[in-house]
Coordinates of C-alpha atoms in Angstrom, one line a residue:
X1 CA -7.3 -17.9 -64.5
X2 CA -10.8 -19.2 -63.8
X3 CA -12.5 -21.3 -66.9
X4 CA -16.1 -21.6 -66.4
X5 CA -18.7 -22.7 -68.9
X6 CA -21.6 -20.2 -68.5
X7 CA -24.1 -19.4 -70.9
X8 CA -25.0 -15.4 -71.5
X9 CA -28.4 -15.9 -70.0
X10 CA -27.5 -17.3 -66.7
X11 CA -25.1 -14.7 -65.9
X12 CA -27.6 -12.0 -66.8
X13 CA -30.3 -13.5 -64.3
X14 CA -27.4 -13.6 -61.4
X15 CA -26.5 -9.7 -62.0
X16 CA -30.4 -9.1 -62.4
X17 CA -30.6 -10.7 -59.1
X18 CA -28.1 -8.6 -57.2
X19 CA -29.8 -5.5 -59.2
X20 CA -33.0 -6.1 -57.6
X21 CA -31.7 -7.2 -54.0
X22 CA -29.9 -4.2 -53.5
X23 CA -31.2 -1.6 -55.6
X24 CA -27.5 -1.4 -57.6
X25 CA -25.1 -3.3 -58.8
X26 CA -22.5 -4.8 -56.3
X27 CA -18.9 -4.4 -57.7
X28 CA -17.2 -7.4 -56.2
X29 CA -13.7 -8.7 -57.1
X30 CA -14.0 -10.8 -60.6
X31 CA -11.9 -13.9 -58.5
X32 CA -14.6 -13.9 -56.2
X33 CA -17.7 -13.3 -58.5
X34 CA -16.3 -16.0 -61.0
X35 CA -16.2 -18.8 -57.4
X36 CA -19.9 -17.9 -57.0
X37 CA -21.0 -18.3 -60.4
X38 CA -19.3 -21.8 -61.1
X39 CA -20.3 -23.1 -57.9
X40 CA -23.9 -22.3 -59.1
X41 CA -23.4 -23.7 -62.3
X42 CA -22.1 -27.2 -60.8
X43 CA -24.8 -27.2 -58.4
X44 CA -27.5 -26.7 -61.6
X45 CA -25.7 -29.7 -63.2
X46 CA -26.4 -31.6 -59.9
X47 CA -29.8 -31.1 -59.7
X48 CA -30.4 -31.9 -63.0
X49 CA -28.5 -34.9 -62.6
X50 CA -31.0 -36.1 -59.7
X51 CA -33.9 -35.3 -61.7
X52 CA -32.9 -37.7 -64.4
X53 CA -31.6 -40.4 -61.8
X54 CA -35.1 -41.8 -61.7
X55 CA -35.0 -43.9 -64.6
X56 CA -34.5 -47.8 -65.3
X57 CA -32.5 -49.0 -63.1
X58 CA -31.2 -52.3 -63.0
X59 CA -31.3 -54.3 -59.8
X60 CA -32.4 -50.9 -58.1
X61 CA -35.7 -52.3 -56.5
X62 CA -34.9 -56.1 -55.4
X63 CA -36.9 -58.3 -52.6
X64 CA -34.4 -57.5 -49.9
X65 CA -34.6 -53.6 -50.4
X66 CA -38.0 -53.3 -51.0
X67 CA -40.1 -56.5 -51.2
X68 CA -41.2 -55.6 -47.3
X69 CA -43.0 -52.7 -48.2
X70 CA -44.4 -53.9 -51.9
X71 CA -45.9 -56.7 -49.7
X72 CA -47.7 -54.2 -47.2
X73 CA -48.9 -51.8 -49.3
X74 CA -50.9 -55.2 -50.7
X75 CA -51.7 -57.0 -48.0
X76 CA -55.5 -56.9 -48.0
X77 CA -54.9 -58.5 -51.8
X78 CA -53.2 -61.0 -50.3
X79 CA -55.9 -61.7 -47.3
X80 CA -58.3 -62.0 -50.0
X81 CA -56.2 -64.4 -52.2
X82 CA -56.6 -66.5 -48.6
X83 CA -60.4 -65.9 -48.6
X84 CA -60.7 -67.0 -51.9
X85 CA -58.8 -70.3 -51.1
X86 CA -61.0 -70.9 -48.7
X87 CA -64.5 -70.2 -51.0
X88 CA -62.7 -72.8 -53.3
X89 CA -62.5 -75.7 -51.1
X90 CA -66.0 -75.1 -49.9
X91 CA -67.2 -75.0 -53.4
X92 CA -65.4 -78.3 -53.9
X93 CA -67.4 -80.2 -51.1
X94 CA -70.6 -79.3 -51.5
X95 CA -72.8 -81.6 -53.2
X96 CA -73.8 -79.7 -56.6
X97 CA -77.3 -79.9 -58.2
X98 CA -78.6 -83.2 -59.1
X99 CA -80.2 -82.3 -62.8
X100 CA -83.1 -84.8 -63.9
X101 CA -81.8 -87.0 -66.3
X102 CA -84.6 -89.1 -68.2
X103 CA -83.8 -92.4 -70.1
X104 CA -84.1 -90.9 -73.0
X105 CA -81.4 -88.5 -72.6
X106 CA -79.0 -91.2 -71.7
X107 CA -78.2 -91.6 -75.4
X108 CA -75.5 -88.9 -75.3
X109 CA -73.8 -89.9 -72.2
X110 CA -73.0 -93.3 -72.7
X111 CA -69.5 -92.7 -73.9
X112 CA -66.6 -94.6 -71.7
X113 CA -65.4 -93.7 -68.8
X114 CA -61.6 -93.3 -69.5
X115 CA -58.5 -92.0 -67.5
X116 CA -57.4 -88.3 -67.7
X117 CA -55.1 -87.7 -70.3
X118 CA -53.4 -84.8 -68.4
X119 CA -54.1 -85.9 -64.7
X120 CA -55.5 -83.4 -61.9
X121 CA -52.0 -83.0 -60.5
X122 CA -50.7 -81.7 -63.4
X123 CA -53.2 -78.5 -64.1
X124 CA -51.1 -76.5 -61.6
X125 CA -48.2 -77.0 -62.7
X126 CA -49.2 -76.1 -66.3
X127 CA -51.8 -73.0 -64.8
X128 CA -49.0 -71.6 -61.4
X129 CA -45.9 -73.3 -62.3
X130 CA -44.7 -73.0 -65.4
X131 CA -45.8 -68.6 -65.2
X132 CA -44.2 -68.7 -62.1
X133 CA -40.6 -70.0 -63.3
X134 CA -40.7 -67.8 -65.9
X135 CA -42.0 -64.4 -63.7
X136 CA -38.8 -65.5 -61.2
X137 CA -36.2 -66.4 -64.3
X138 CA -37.5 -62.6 -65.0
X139 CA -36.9 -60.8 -61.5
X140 CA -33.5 -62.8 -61.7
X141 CA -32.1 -61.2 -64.8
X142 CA -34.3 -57.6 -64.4
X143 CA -33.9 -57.8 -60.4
X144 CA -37.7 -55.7 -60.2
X145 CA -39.0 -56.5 -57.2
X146 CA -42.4 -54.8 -58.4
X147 CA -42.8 -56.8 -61.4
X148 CA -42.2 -59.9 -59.6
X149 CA -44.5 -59.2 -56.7
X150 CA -47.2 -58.0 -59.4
X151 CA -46.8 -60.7 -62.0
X152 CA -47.2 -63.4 -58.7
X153 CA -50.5 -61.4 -57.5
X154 CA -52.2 -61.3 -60.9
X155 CA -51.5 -64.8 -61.5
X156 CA -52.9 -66.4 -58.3
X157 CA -55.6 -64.0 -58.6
X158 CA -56.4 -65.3 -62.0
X159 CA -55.7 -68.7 -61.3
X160 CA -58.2 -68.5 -58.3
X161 CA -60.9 -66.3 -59.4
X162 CA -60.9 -68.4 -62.4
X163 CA -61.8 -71.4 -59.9
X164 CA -63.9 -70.2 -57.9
X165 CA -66.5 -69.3 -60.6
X166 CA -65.7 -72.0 -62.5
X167 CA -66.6 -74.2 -59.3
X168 CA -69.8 -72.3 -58.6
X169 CA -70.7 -72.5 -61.8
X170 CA -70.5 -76.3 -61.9
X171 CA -72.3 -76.9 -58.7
X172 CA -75.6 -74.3 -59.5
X173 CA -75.7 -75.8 -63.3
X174 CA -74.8 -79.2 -62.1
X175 CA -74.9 -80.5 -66.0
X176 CA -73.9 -84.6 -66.2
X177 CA -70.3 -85.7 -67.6
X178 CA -70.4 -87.6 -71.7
X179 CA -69.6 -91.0 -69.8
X180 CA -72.4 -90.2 -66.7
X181 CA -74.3 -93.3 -67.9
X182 CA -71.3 -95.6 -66.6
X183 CA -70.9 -93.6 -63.6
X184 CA -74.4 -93.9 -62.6
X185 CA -74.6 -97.4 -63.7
X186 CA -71.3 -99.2 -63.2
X187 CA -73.1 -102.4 -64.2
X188 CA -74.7 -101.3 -67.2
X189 CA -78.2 -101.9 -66.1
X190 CA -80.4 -98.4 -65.6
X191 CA -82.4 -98.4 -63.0
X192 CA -84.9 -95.2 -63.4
X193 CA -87.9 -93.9 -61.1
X194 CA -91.1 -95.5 -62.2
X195 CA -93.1 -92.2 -61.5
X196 CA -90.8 -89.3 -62.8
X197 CA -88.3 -91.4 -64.7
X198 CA -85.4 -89.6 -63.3
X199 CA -82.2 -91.7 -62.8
X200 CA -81.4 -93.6 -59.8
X201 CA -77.8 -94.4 -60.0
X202 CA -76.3 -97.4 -58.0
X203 CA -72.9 -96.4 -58.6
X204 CA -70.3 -94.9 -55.8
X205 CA -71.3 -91.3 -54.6
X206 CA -67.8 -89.4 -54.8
X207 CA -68.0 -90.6 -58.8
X208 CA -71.6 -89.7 -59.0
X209 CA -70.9 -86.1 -57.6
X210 CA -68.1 -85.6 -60.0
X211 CA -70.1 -87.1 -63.2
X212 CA -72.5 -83.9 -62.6
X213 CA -69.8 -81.1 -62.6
X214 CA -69.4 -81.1 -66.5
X215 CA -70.1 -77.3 -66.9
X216 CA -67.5 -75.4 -67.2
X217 CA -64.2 -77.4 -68.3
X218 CA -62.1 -76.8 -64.8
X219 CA -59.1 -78.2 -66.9
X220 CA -59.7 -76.1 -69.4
X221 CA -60.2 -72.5 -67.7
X222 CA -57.8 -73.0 -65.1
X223 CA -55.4 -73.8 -67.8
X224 CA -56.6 -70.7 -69.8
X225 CA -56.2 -68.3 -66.7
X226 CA -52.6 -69.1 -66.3
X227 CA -51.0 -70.0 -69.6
X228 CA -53.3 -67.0 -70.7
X229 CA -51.8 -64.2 -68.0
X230 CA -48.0 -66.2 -69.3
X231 CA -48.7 -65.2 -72.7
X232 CA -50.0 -61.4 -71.8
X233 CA -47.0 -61.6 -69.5
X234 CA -44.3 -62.2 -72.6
X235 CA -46.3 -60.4 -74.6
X236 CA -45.2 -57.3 -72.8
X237 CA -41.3 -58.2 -71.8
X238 CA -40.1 -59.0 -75.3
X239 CA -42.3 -56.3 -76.9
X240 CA -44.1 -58.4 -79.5
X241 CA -46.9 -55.1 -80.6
X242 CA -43.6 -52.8 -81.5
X243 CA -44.6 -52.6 -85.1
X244 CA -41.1 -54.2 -86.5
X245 CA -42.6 -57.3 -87.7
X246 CA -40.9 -60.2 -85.7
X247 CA -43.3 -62.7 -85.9
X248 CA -41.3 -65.2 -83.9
X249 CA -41.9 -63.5 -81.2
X250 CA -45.8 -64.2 -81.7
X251 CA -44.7 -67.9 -81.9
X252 CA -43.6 -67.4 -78.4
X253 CA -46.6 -66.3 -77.4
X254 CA -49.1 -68.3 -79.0
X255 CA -46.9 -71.4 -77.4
X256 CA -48.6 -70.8 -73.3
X257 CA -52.2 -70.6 -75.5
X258 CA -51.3 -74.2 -77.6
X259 CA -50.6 -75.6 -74.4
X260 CA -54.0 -74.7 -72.7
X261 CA -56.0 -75.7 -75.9
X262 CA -54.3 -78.6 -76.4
X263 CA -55.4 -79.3 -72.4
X264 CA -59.2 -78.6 -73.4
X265 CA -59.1 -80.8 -76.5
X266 CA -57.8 -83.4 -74.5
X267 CA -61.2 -83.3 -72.2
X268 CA -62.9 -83.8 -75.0
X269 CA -60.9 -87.1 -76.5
X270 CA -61.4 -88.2 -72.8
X271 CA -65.1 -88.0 -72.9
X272 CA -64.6 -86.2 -69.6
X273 CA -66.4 -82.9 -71.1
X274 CA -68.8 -81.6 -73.9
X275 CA -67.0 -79.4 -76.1
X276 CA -69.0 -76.5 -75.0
X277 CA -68.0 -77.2 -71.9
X278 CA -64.6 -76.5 -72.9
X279 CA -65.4 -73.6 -74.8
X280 CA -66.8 -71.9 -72.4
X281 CA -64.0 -72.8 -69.7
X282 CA -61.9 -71.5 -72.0
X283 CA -63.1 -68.5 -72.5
X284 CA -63.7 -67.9 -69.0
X285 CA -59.9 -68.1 -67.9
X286 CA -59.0 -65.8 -70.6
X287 CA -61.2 -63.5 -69.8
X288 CA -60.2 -63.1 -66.2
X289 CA -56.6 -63.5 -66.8
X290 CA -56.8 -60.1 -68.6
X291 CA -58.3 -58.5 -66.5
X292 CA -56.4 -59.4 -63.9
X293 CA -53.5 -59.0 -65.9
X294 CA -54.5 -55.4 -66.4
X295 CA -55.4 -54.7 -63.2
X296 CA -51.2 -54.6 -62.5
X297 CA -49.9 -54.0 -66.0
X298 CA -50.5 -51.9 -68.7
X299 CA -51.8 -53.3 -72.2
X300 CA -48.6 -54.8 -74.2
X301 CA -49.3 -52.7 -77.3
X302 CA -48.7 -49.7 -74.9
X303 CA -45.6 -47.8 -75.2
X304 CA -44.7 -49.0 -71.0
X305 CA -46.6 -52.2 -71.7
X306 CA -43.4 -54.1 -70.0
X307 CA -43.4 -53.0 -66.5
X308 CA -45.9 -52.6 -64.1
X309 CA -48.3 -49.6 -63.1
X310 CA -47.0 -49.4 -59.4
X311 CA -43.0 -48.9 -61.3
X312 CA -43.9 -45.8 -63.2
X313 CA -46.1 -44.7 -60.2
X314 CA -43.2 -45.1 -58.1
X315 CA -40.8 -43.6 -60.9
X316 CA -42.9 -40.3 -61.2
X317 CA -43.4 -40.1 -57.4
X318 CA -39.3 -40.0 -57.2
X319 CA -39.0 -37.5 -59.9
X320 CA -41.4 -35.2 -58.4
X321 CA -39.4 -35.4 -54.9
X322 CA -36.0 -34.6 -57.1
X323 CA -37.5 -31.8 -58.7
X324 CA -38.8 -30.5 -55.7
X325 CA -35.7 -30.7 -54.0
X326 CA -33.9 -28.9 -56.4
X327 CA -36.1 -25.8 -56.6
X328 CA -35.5 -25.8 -52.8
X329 CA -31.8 -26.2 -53.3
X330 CA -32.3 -23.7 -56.1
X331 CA -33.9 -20.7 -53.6
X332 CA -31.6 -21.3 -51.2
X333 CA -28.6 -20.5 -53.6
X334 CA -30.7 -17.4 -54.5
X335 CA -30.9 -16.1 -51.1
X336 CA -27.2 -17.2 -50.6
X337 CA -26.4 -14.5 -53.5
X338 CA -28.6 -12.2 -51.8
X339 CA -26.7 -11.9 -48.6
X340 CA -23.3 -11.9 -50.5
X341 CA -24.3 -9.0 -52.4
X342 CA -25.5 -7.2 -49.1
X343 CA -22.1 -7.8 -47.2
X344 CA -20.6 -7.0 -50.1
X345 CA -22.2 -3.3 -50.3
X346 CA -22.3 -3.3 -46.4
X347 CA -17.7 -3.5 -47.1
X348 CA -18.0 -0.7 -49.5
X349 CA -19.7 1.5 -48.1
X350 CA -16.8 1.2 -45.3
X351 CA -13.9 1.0 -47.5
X352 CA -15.5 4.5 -49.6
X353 CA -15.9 6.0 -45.7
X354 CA -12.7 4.9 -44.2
X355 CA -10.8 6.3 -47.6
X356 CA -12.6 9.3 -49.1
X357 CA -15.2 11.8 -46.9
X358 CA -15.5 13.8 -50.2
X359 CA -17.6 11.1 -51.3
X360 CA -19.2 10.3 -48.2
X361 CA -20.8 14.1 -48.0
X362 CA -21.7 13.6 -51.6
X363 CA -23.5 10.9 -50.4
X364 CA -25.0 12.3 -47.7
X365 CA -26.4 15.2 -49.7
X366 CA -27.5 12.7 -52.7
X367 CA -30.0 10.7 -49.2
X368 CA -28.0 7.6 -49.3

């Protein structure tokens, strides 16, 4: 005995079948009929097993297996990432604009000159660092090779698009620093053109040049750019927009933000910056960190806010190939059934003449 699970309906569409090959319906031996039918049941199951394989998988996509072709499929990202490296250190040496400064305007930038509270050194580990740990403590416990290649390109194209207009933006407004007075005039004595009354500073050049770069804050939206695309980052892994109300998990992200305001105030205390200097730095970065962060991610309030686009893209593109595959594996079955049923009338049409020529003139006379 034969126990096979088959619905009503999918037996009627395999006799329909054999009806409409062969113009009648092919008495073959129950054994045999009852193989066919549960083969093509276990085969259904199959196929629909492949077309729900492409879901999340754990450790599925990783750096080894796929990180080769992630990389290609971006590499002119990643040539202009180089390009814009370059445009940065250019912006960085050229001598920016030399604004007039009159005696009279000196009475807002005498403030001290003072040491930096949080040093040069230490903006890029607070803007690439610190996102960076936390993108690769990610791909360690998720093992996504797309999310980590992703979350690195929108962060270093945040971090350096940020800089670059932050830098050009600096050189063509080329606005003086609170403390410019002491830069220009390390003595204390100003010295001023007798015709246009313009400064003429005495001090050393390389602090000169820097005490004219006050506008933007370049603390301020480089920190914003990356603490910014950390916080859109978290925002999207632990689901903080799911409408249950965990506000702890909005502590978590407010954290990256407190950190790159807490840098900006600290411009100010250190009389290295106006504060609309650092208001508009800030805004900058976070205005191009979501963007960028967009560009590779969908919004966080979005139901697949925690993975990237290029995932789902390559999700749905695997799904398609699976269902594909299975209508093929699907028709082929079909015509399978088809030439069964025609050997199968082919053998009785034997087995009637070999054991009855009663029949066979009847069905001669009938045109068969």
């Amino acid at each position: 005995m034969f126990s096979v699970k088959l619905s009503v309906l999918h037996i009627f569409i395999i006799l329909w079948r054999y009806y409409t090959s062969t113009g009648q319906i092919c008495f073959v031996h129950p054994r045999k009929f009852l193989v066919t039918v549960s083969e093509w049941t276990r085969s259904i199951g199959r196929r629909k097993t492949k077309v729900r394989m492409p879901e999340i998988q754990l450790g599925a996509h990783t750096v080894r297996s796929h990180g080769v072709k992630v990389a290609r499929t971006h590499m002119h990202d990643w040539i202009i990432l180089l390009l814009l490296i370059v445009i940065e250190v250019i912006l960085n040496v050229i001598e920016p604009f030399h604004r007039f400064v009159g005696e009279d305007m000196m009475t807002d930038l005498k403030y001290p000159m003072k040491d930096n509270t949080v040093p040069f050194w230490a903006v890029p580990m607070l803007a690439i660092m610190l996102p960076l740990f936390v993108i690769l403590v990610y791909y360690f416990i998720r093992k996504d090779v797309y999310d980590l290649h992703h979350a690195i390109l929108g962060l270093l194209f945040s971090v350096l698009i940020t800089g670059v207009i932050t830098d050009a933006i600096k050189d063509a407004v080329g606005r003086p620093r609170p403390d410019f007075f002491w830069r220009c005039f390390p003595d204390g004595k100003g010295v001023f053109d007798p015709v246009t009354k313009d400064v003429m500073c005495t001090g050393i050049k390389s602090v000169i040049k820097e005490g004219h770069k006050s506008f933007p804050s370049g603390h301020t939206s480089w920190s914003f750019a990356g603490l910014g695309f950390l916080a859109l980052y978290l925002s999207g892994k632990i689901r903080v927009f799911d409408r249950q109300g965990h506000v702890a998990k909005l502590c978590i992200i407010f954290l990256p933000l407190l950190i790159a305001a807490l840098v900006g105030i600290s411009r100010v205390d250190d009389y290295w910056h106006h504060w609309q200097d650092v208001f508009a730095g800030g805004l900058l970065g976070l205005t191009v960190s979501s963007f960028c962060y967009l560009q590779f991610f969908p919004a966080p309030y979005e139901v697949d806010g925690w993975g990237p686009h290029a995932y789902f893209q390559m999700l749905a593109e695997s799904r398609n190939v699976n269902q594909s595959n299975g209508l093929n594996v699907q028709q082929a079955e079909l015509e399978s059934v088809y030439v069964d049923s025609q050997h199968c009338r082919e053998l009785s049409r034997v087995n009637t003449h070999d054991s009855s020529p009663i029949l066979e003139g009847t069905n001669g006379r009938m045109g068969y």
